[in-house]
Each structure stands twice: as C-alpha cells, then as structure tokens.
XYZ file of C-alpha atoms in Angstrom:
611
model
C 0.000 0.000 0.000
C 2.732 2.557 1.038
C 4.348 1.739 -2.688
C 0.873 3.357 -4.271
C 1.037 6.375 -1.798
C 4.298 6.979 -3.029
C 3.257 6.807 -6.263
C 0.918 9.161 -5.787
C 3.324 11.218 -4.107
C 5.443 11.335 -7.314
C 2.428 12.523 -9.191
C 1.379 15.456 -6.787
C 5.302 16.358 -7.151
C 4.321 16.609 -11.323
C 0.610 17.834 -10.714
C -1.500 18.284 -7.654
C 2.212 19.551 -5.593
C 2.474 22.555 -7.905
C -1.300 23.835 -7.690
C -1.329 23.342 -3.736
C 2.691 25.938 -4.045
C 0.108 28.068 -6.236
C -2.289 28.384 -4.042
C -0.317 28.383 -0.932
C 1.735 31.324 -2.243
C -1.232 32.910 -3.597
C -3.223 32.988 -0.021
C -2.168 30.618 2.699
C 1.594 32.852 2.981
C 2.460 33.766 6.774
C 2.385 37.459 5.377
C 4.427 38.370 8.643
C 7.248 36.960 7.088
C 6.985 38.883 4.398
C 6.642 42.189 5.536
C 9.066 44.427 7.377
C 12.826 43.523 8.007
C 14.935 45.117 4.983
C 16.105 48.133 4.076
C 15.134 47.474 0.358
C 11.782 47.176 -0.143
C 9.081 47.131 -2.922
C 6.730 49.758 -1.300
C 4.434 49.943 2.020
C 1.076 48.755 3.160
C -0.114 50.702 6.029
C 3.168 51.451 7.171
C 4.829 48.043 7.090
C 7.230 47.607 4.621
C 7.429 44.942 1.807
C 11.038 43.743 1.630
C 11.469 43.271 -2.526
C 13.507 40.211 -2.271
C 10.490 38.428 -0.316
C 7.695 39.791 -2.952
C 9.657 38.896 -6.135
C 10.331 35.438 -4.615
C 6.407 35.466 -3.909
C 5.696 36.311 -7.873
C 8.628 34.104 -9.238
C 6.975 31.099 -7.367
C 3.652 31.804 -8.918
C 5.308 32.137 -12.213
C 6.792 29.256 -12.240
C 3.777 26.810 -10.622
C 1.525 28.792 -13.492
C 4.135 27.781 -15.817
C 3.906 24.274 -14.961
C 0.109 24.856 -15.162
C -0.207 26.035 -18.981
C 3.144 24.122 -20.219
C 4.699 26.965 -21.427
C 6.964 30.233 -20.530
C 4.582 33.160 -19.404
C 4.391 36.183 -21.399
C 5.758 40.025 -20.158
C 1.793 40.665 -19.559
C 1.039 37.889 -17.828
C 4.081 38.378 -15.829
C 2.834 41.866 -15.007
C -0.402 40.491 -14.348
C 0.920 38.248 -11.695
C 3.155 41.035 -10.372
C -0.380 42.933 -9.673
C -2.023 40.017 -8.399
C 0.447 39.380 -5.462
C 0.653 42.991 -5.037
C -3.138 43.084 -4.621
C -2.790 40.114 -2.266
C -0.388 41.571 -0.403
C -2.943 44.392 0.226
C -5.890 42.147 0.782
C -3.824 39.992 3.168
C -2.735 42.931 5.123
C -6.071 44.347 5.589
C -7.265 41.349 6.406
C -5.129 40.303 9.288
C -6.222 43.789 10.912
C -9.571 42.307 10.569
C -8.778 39.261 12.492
C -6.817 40.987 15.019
C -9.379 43.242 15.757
C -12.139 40.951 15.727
C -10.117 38.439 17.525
C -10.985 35.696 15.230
C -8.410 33.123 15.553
C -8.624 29.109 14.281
C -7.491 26.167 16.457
C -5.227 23.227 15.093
C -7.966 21.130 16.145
C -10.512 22.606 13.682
C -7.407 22.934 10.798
C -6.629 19.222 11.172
C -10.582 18.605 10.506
C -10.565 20.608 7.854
C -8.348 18.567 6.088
C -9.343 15.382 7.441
C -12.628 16.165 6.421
C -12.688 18.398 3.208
C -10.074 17.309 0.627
C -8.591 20.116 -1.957
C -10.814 19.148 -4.885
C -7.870 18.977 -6.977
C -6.666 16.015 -4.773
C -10.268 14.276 -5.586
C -9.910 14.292 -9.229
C -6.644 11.952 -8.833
C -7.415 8.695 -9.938
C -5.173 6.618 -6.890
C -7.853 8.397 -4.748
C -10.910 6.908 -6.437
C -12.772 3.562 -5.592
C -14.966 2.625 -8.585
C -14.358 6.049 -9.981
C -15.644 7.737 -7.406
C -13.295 9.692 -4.611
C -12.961 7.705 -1.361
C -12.175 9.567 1.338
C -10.309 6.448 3.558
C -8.268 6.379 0.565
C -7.273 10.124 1.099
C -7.681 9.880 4.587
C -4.683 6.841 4.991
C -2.459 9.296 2.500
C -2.161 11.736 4.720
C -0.807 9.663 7.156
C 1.635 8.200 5.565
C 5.303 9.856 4.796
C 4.567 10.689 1.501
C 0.846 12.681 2.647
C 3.066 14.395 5.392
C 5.204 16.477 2.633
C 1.812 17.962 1.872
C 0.146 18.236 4.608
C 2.170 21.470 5.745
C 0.781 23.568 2.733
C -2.460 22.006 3.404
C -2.601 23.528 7.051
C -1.115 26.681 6.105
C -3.827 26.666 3.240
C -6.847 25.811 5.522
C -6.015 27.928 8.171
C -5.992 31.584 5.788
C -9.417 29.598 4.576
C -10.918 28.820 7.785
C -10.316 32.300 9.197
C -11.797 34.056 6.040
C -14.975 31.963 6.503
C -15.231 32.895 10.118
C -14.655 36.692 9.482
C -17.037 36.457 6.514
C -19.445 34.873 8.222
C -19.696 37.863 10.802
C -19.798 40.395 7.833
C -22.841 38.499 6.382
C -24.768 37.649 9.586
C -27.243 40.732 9.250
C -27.895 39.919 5.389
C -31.746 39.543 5.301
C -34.143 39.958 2.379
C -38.035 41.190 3.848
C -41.166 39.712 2.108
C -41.439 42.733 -0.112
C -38.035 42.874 -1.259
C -38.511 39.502 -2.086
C -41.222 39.668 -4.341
C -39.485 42.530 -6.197
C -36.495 40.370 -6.670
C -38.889 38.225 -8.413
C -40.707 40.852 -10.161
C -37.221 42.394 -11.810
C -36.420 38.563 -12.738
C -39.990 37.627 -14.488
C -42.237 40.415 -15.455
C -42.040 41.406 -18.753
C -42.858 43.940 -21.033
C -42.953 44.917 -25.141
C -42.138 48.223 -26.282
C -41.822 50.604 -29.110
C -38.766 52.501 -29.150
C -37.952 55.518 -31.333
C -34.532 57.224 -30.114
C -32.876 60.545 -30.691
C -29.333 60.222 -30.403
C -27.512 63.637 -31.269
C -24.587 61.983 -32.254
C -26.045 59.958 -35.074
C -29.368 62.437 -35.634
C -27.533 65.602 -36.348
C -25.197 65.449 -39.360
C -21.339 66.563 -38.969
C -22.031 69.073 -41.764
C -24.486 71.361 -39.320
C -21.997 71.666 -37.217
C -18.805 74.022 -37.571
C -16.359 74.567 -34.515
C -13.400 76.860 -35.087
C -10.110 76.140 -33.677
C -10.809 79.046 -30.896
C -14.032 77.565 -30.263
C -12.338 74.325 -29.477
C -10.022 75.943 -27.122
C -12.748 77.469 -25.114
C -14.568 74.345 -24.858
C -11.289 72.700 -24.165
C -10.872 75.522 -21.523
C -13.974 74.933 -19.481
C -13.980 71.072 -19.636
C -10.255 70.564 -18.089
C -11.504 67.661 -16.284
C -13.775 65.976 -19.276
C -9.956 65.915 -21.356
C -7.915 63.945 -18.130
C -5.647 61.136 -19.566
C -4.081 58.676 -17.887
C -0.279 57.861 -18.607
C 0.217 58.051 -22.054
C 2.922 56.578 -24.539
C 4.018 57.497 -27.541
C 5.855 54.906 -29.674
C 7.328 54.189 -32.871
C 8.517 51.526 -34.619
C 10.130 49.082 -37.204
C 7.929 45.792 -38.472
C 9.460 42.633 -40.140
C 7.132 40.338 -41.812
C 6.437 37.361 -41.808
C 4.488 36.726 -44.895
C 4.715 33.385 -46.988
C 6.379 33.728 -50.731
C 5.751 32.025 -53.999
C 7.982 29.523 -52.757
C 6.197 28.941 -49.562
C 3.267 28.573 -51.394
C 4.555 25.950 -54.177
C 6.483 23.890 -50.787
C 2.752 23.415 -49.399
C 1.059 22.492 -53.018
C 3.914 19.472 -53.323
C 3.674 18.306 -49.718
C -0.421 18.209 -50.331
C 0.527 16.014 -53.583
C 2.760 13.923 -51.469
C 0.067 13.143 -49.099
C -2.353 12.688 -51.785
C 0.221 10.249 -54.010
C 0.476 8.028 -49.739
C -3.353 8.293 -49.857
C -3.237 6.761 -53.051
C -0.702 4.164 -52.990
C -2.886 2.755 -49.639
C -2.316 4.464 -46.689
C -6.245 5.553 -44.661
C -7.023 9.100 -45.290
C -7.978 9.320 -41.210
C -4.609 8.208 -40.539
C -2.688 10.720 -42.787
C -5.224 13.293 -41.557
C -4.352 12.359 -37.975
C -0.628 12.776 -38.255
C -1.045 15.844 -41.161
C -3.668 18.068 -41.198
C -3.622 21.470 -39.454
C -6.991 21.087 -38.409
C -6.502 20.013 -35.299
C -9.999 20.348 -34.355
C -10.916 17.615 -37.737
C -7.723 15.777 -37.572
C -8.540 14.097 -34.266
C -11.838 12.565 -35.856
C -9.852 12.082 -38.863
C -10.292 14.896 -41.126
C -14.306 14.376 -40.764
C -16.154 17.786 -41.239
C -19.553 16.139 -40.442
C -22.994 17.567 -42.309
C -22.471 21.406 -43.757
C -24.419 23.555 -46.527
C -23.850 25.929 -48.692
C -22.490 29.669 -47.541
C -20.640 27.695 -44.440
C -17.092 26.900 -46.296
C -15.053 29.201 -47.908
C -15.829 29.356 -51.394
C -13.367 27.720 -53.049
C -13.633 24.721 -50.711
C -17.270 24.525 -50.832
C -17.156 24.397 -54.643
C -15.021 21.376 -54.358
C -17.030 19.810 -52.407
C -20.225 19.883 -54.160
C -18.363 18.827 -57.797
C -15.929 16.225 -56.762
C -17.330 12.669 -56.963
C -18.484 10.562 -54.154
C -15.405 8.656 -52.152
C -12.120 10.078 -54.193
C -9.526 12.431 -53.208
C -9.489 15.935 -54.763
C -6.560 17.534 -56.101
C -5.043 19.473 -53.546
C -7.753 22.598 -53.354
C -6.542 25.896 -52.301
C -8.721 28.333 -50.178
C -7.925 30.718 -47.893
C -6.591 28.560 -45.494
C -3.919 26.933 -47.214
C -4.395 23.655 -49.253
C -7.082 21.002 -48.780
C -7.270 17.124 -49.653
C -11.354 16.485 -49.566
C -12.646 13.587 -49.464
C -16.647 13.853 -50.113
C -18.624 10.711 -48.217
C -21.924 12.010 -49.246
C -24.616 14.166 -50.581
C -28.166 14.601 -50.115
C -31.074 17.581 -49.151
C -28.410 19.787 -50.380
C -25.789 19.347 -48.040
C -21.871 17.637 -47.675
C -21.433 14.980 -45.878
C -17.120 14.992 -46.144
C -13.384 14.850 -44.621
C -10.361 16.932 -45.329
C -6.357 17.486 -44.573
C -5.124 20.885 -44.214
C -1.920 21.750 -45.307
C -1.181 25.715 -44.236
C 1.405 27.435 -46.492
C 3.959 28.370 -43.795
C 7.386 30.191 -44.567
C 10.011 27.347 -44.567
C 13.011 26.568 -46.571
C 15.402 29.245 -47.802
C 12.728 31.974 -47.130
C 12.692 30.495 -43.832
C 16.396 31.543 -43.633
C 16.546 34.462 -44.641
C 13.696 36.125 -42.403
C 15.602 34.217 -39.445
C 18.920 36.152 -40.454
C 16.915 39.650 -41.264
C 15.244 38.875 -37.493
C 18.717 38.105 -36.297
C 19.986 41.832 -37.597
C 17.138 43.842 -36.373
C 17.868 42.384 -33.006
C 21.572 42.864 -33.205
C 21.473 46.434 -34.245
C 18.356 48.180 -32.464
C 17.007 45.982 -29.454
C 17.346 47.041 -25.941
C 19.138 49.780 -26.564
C 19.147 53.439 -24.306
C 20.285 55.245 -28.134
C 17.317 56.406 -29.895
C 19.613 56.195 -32.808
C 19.729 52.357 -32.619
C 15.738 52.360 -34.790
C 16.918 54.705 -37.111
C 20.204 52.805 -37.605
C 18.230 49.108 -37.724
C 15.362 50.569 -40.240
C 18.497 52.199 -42.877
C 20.548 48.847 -42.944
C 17.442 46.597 -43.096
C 15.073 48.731 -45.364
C 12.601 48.971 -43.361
C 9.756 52.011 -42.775
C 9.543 53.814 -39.235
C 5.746 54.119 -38.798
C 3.859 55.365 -35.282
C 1.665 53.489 -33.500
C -1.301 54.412 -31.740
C -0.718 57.250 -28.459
C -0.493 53.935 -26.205
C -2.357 54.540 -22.390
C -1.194 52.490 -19.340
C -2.609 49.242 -18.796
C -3.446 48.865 -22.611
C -1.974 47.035 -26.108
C 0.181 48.891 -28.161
C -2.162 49.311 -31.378
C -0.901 49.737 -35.062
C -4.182 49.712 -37.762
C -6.429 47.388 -36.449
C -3.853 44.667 -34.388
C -3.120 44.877 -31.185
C 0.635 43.489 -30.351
C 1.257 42.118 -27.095
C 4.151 43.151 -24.398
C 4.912 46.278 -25.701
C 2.618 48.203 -23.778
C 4.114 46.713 -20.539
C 7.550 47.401 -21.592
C 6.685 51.505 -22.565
C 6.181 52.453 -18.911
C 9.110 50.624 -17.558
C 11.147 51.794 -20.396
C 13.075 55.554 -20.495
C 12.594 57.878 -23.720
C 14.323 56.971 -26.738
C 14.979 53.179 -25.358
C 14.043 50.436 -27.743
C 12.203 47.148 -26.807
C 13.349 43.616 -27.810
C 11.929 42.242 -30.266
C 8.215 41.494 -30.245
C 7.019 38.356 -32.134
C 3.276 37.885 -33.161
C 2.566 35.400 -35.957
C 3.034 37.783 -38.865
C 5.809 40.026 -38.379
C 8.142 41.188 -35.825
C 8.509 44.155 -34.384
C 10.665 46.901 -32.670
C 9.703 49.318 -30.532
C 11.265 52.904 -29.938
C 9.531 54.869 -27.185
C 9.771 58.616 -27.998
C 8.064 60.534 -25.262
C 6.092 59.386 -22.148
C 3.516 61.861 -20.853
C 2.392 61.307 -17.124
C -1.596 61.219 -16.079
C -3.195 64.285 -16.184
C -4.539 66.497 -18.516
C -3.047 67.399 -21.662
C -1.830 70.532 -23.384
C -4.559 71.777 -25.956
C -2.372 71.779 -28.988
C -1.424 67.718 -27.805
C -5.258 66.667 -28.095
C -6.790 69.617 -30.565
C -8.515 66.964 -32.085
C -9.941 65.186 -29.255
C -11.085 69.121 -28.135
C -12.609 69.884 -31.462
C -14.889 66.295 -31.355
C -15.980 67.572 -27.773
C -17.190 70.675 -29.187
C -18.971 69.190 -32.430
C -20.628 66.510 -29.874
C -21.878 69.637 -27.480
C -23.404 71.207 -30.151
C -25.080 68.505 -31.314
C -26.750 68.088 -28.464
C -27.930 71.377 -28.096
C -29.262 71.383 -32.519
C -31.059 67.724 -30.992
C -33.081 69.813 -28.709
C -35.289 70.979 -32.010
C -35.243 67.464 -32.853
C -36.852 66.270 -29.618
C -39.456 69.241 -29.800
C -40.763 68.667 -33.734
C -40.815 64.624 -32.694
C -43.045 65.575 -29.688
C -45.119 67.802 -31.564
C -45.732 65.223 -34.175
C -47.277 62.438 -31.758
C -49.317 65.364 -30.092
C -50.903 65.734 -33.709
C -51.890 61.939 -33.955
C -48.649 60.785 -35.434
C -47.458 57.064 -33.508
C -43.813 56.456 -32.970
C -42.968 54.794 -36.394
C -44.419 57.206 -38.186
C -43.171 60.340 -36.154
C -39.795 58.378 -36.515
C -39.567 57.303 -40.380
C -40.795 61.119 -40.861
C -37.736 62.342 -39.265
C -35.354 59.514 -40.180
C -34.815 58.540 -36.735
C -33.922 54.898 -35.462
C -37.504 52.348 -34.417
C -37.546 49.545 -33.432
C -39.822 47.123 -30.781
C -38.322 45.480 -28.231
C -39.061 42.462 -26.302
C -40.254 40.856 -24.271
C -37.943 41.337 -21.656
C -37.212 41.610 -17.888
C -35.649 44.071 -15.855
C -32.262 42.077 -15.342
C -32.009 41.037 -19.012
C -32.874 44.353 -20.829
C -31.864 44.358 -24.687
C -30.822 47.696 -23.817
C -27.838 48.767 -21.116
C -29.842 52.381 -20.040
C -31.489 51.891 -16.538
C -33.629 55.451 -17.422
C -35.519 54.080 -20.200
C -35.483 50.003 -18.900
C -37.028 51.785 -15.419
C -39.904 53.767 -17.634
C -40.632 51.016 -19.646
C -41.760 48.980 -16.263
C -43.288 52.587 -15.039
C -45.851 53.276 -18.229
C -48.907 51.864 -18.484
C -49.884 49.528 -21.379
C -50.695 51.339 -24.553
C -49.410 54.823 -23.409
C -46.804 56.551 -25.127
C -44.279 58.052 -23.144
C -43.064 61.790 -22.941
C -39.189 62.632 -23.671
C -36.569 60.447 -21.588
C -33.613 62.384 -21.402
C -30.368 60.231 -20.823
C -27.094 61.321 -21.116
C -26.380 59.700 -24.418
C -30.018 61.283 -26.167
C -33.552 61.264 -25.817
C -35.800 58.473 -26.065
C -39.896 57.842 -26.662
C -41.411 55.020 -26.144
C -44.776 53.280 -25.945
C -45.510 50.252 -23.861
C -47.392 47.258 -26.291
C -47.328 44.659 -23.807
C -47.029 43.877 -20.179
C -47.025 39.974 -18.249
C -47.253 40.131 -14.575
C -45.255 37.765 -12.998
C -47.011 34.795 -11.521
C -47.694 35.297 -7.688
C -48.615 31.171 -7.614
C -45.038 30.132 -8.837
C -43.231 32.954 -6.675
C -45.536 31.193 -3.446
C -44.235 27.760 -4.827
C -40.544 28.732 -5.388
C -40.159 31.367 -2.399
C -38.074 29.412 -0.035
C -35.521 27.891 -3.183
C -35.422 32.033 -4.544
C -35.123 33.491 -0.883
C -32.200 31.093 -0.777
C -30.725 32.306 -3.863
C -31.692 35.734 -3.509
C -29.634 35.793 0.290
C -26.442 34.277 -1.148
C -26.300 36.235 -3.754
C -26.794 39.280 -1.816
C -24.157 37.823 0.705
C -21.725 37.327 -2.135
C -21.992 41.112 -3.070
C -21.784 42.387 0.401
C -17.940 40.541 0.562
C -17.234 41.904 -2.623
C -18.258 45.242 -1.143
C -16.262 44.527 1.857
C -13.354 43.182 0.364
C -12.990 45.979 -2.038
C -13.805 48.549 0.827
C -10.794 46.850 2.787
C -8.128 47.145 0.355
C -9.437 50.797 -0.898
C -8.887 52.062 2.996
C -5.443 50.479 2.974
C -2.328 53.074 2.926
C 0.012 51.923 0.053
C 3.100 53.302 -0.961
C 3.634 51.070 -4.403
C 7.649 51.574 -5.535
C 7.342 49.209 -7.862
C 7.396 51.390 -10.968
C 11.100 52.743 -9.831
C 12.675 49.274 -8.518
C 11.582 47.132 -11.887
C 13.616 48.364 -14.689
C 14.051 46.596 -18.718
C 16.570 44.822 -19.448
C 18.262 47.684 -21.206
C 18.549 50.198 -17.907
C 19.653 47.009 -16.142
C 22.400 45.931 -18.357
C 23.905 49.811 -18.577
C 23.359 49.791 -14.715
C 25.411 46.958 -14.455
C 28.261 48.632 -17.247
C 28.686 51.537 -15.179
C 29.082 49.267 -11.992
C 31.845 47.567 -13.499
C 33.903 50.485 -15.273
C-alpha cells in the first residue's frame, strides 16, 4: 500500500504539488514573514514595509507553478499580471489580518486538522489513486495523509486551511445581518420575471444631427477645451514608434505546401487511410482528431473555393489538392443529399520554410543585433536604414493597454513603454506575422493634456456639445408630431430617426444597457406613449405594447428555493463590497514602478558598476 502512496506522491510532485505551491503562495503565505525587516523594499502597506527580495520570490513562485500549469513560458503581460495580483494580495492579506486581530478571530489546530481530514482540496479528488470505482474515497485520502509521503503535503495544506478557515469565520460575521423582507422579495422576483414589449424611437444627437451642421473653429475648441479641463484627463500616455518585419509566406512557400499536399495525396493513393494521414497531417486540429471528418455542412458555411469542391468532386475520391484561404485542402466527399456535404479533409497551411525560412531568421537576427534594448534612440533609425525597413507610429499607447498599429493589437509592448526611459528600444516582439521593434519617444504622465497635444480630441468635444444642443429641435418637432396623432414609427420614419420594438424582456435582461428608459418602460402603463426620456447619451420615446405580470402562484411555490438564492447572492456582493472597501482604505506606498527596470537600464546599470 505505502508503494501506491508513493506513487501518488510522485504525481502530486508533477501535478496536484504545484497547484497546492500556487495556491499556498497565492493565499495561505504567513504574510508576517513577508513584511518588514529590509532596508530594500518594494513599497508599504499601512506602514509596514514589503522587503522586494520576499515579494519577487512570492511572484517568481507563482510564475513558475503557473508555468507548470499552462506548459509553457509566461508572457511580459502575464508576468505583469501576476506582479499585480500578489501585489493586490499583499494588500488584501494585510487588511485582512487587521480584521482578524481586531475581531479576535483566531482558528485552532484542532478545527485545521478537521478541515483537512474532512474536506479534501478538490484537486486532490480528481486523482485517480484516490478513487474507488471512480468515485473519490475519502479512507483512501484519509490513509495518504498519514503516511510519509501525505506528510510532505500536509504542511501547505494547514497553512492553506487555516488563511481559509479564518476568512470563513470573518465572513461569516460580515454576512450575519444579510436579510431579504417579504417585499423585497417579491421585487427580486418581479425584476427577474415580469415582462414587457415596447416601441422605441430614439434621438441620439450623435447619429441624428449630421457633422455638416456643425462648424467649430479652432478658438471655439479651445474654449470648450478651456472649461472642460476635467472631461480631457488622460491617464499615462505613450508614444511609440517603430520598425515591423514580416512574416508573410512567398511564392515559394506557397509551391512547398502544393507538393507536400501532392505527397500526401500520391500516400493516400498508394494505400495508406485518409484518417490516418489526416491524424498525423492536417492542421486542423480540431478535424484531424476525428480524422479529417467535417460532419454535415451547406452551402455559404465553407469558404468558397472549398465549398465548390465539395459539391463537384465525386463521391469517395480524393481531390486535387484545393486551395482556399486557409492553405491547401485534400477532400474527401462521403456524401450528398437535401443539399448538403457529408465529407473529410487534410489541411496543409502554407507556412514560410526553406530558404525563405532563412533568410527572415537572419533579417530577425539583424534587427535584433542592431536596435534591441538599446538606451540610443539612434539604434531604430540605424536598424530601419541597414534593413530597409519604414519607421511608422503606432497608436498614443495609455497604461494598462496594447500597443495598437491599424487594427492589431501586439502584445508586451505596452508593458515594456512604462518601464522603459525615452528613446529606449524594446526587444523584439514576435506575433505570428511580423516582428517588431519598438522605440519609445516621449512618455507623458496622467493628467490632462496641453490643448495643442489633443486639438482633435477638443474639437470632437465641441462638435458633440453642439449637437446636443441642434437635438433639442429634434426632440421638440418629434413631440409635436405624436401630439398631432402621429405614432412612434411614423413620427420616426418622418424624421429619419432609429424604431424599433423590443421584447419581451425583464428588468435584469434588458436588450438595452440604459437603466432610465429600462425603469420607464416597467413605469408606463400599457398602450401609453411616453413623454421625452432624457439620458445622457439622447432622448428616447417610447410606448408600452405589452405587459405579463409575474405569476404570484409560482413565486408562493418557489419562495423558499429564490429566498435562498436571492440571500447568497446578496451575501456574495456584500464581501465583494467589503473586500474591495478593505483594500481601498489600505495606505500603500507602491515603488514598484522605480525598482523594476528593462533589461536595457539594467544591463547599462550593471556597465557603469563595473567600469
């Protein structure tokens, strides 16, 4: 028996082990331990100080058990996300301990060691050595943790249950007073089942008044600009450019995939099962484990090209290799009938390979060599001349966001921009069509702009602000018309103005985010047209159609189940409230921003050190 708990031992080590570090780094960390003690710390939390050393050894042990987790290396966003996360739990943690000090909640070993007796960690009940007829056993689990192998756990486990245990206890007293009265109930259940059926014209000033009735001169915009300081507040703001590399197949890429199609088609043909090739071949990988098989499709559900195949090539051969936008296809139709395809297919993308292959490797290999992570602004201009490549801008990046060029949004950049210094380049950045270097040329802290930096943002304002004003005519000829006999679609279609009915629906699953106008919908009685509802994105009129009551029989039958939901739901939001409340009072000094530099400032740092 002890040679299966230690082989279950060896498989936490590869599986369970790592999730149960995760976690207990994540929330079961004695947080004394962390904080306080050094003289080089990462910032405060109400006045204790976070030695760095301890917190980057917190995040590098969640990066590496999420690591292990996803099989591969994390990205420089996720790494900044998990930077923030133990941050936040740092936070949390430290707010929270003030909680149980001050509430003198404390747990007992006695009620840990039931805890784990008791409750296993679920991912410990999904492990198969713990099952008895495929379903968990607990004297299974229960022997483990006995034995030596259970033991290396079982530390982690406590440390785990015991953060748990005292949550529970403290959340327990902030939910105690959560009650829902009679009345409130049946409201709950009115939002969730009454409906209604409306007719909804809308006046949106943005879309109803045409740019060309509005003119705004550039002093206008400046006056605006002037007197709405606060509407034009940015946060941190980047502004980057760059150098992009691509990595876009060739005529030869594109003749390598045609011949290894007609290889696999020539195999196909000689013998071998098309399921098996399309196993071990096809891109698909979604068709390739069924073996190429597409199942049932009809028209307009293929691209073109492939779809045209398939409905002309005869019933059990192999096409010619068929090229769609995908790459190349072997098809294989098993049937026709009521207008659809019953058939299977191998993908074969056209990929850069070969000597193109080669040669983009080597161009990548220059542009790295001669502009990344460098503190000379030079180095882009010096890459792009030798390479022949364009300098183009991307987007004004803000924190927190992806750098944006066109439409695509490239990843990592926009964490390396605010840790990087102007005129610094990034290394390189590789998405699956080009890569790219990054030059940041100015960085512009939160606040609120100069005019002449956001002249067109001011100008918009302005054009917006008198559109809303030119609406107001708009509002008064609509509500003149339905005073005159006109109904909503035809006060609407005479002023070109959006209609449309809506519904049924509830008040928690409105087709339409505005509380003003999903609040008078509920408010009006049936048949009655509504005066102007004035939002803050236009004016609306509407007319109720149809109203069904909720049923006062099923709320009587289902009251207890819903006052159960209803209570834990509204206990889940007050701990959310809480939660949030706590780490929003906490006093944080965050000096992460100056201690976490690119790899650039490092390396120079460590230059001047040694000369």
């Amino acid at each position: 028996m002890m040679q299966v708990f230690r082989s279950i031992a060896g498989k936490i080590a590869a599986a369970v082990f790592a999730f149960l570090m995760f976690v207990f780094m994540v929330t079961s960390v004695d947080w004394s331990q962390v904080m306080g003690g050094s003289h080089t710390t990462v910032g405060e939390i109400d006045g204790v100080r976070i030695p760095l050393r301890n917190y980057q050894q917190l995040v590098q042990n969640q990066i590496d058990a999420k690591q292990r987790q996803v099989g591969h290396s994390l990205s420089q966003e996720e790494i900044q996300q998990v930077r923030d996360q133990v941050w936040d739990q740092l936070i949390q943690q430290q707010a929270l301990d003030h909680e149980y000090r001050a509430r003198n909640i404390t747990v007992t070993p006695t009620e840990v060691a039931e805890a784990i007796q008791d409750n296993p960690p679920p991912e410990l009940q999904d492990q198969e050595d713990f099952k008895t007829d495929g379903k968990f056993d607990l004297s299974k689990y229960q022997r483990w943790l006995r034995s030596a192998a259970g033991a290396q756990v079982v530390p982690y486990l406590e440390a785990q249950y015991s953060d748990q245990i005292r949550q529970s206890k403290l959340l327990r007293v902030v939910t105690a007073d959560v009650y829902i009265s009679d009345p409130a109930l049946w409201q709950a259940w009115r939002d969730a089942h009454e409906k209604v059926t409306i007719d909804l014209a809308a006046i949106l000033p943005r879309t109803a008044v045409p740019d060309s009735a509005v003119h705004v001169t550039e002093a206008e915009a400046q006056q605006y600009y002037d007197a709405h300081r606060d509407d034009f507040k940015r946060p941190a703001t980047a502004y980057l450019s760059y150098v992009e590399l691509l990595r876009t197949p060739d005529a030869s890429d594109t003749a390598a995939a045609l011949h290894r199609a007609q290889e696999l088609r020539k195999e196909i043909l000689d013998g071998a099962p098309f399921a098996e090739v399309a196993k071990r071949e096809s891109a698909d990988s979604v068709s390739a484990a069924h073996g190429g098989e597409l199942g049932e499709f009809g028209r307009g559900t293929m691209d073109k090209a492939f779809e045209q195949a398939a409905y002309s090539l005869p019933i059990g051969q192999v096409s010619e290799p068929v090229l769609s936008a995908f790459g190349y296809h072997l098809i294989k139709v098993e049937s026709r009938s009521g207008g659809k395809v019953k058939a299977s297919h191998i993908l074969i993308p056209i990929e850069i390979t070969g000597t193109h292959l080669d040669q983009l490797d080597a161009k990548a290999d220059s542009l790295e060599a001669l502009g990344a992570e460098r503190l000379d602004p030079a180095a882009l201009d010096t890459a792009a001349r030798v390479l022949g490549l364009p300098i183009g801008h991307a987007n004004p990046l803000q924190q927190g966001a992806r750098v944006q060029i066109g439409l695509q949004l490239i990843p990592d950049a926009g964490v390396w921009a605010f840790q990087a210094k102007p005129g610094e380049t990034s290394r390189i950045v590789e998405v699956s069509y080009a890569y790219f270097l990054f030059r940041l040329d100015s960085l512009h802290a939160e606040g609120v702009p100069p005019f002449d930096q956001i002249k067109n943002a001011a100008t918009r304002a302005t054009i917006e602000a008198r559109k809303q004003d030119l609406a107001k005519s708009i509002v008064d000829d609509f509500q003149k018309r339905l005073s005159e006999g006109s109904t909503l679609e035809q006060a609407a279609k005479a002023l070109n103005l959006p209609h449309q009915t809506l519904g049924p629906f509830t008040r928690v699953t409105p087709p339409i985010p505005n509380p003003v106008v999903v609040g008078a919908a509920f408010g009006i009685p049936v048949g009655k047209t509504s005066g102007p509802i004035d939002t803050e994105g236009g004016t609306y009129f509407l007319r109720v159609d149809k109203r069904e009551p909720a049923d006062s029989a099923a709320f009587v039958k289902d009251e207890d189940e819903f006052r159960t939901q209803q209570i834990r739901l509204a206990r889940q939001q007050r701990v959310r409230n809480y939660l949030q409340a706590l780490q929003a009072s906490a006093k944080v000094v965050d000096r992460r921003a100056d201690i976490f530099k690119t790899e650039a400032q490092t390396e120079n740092a460590a230059d001047q050190r040694r000369s």
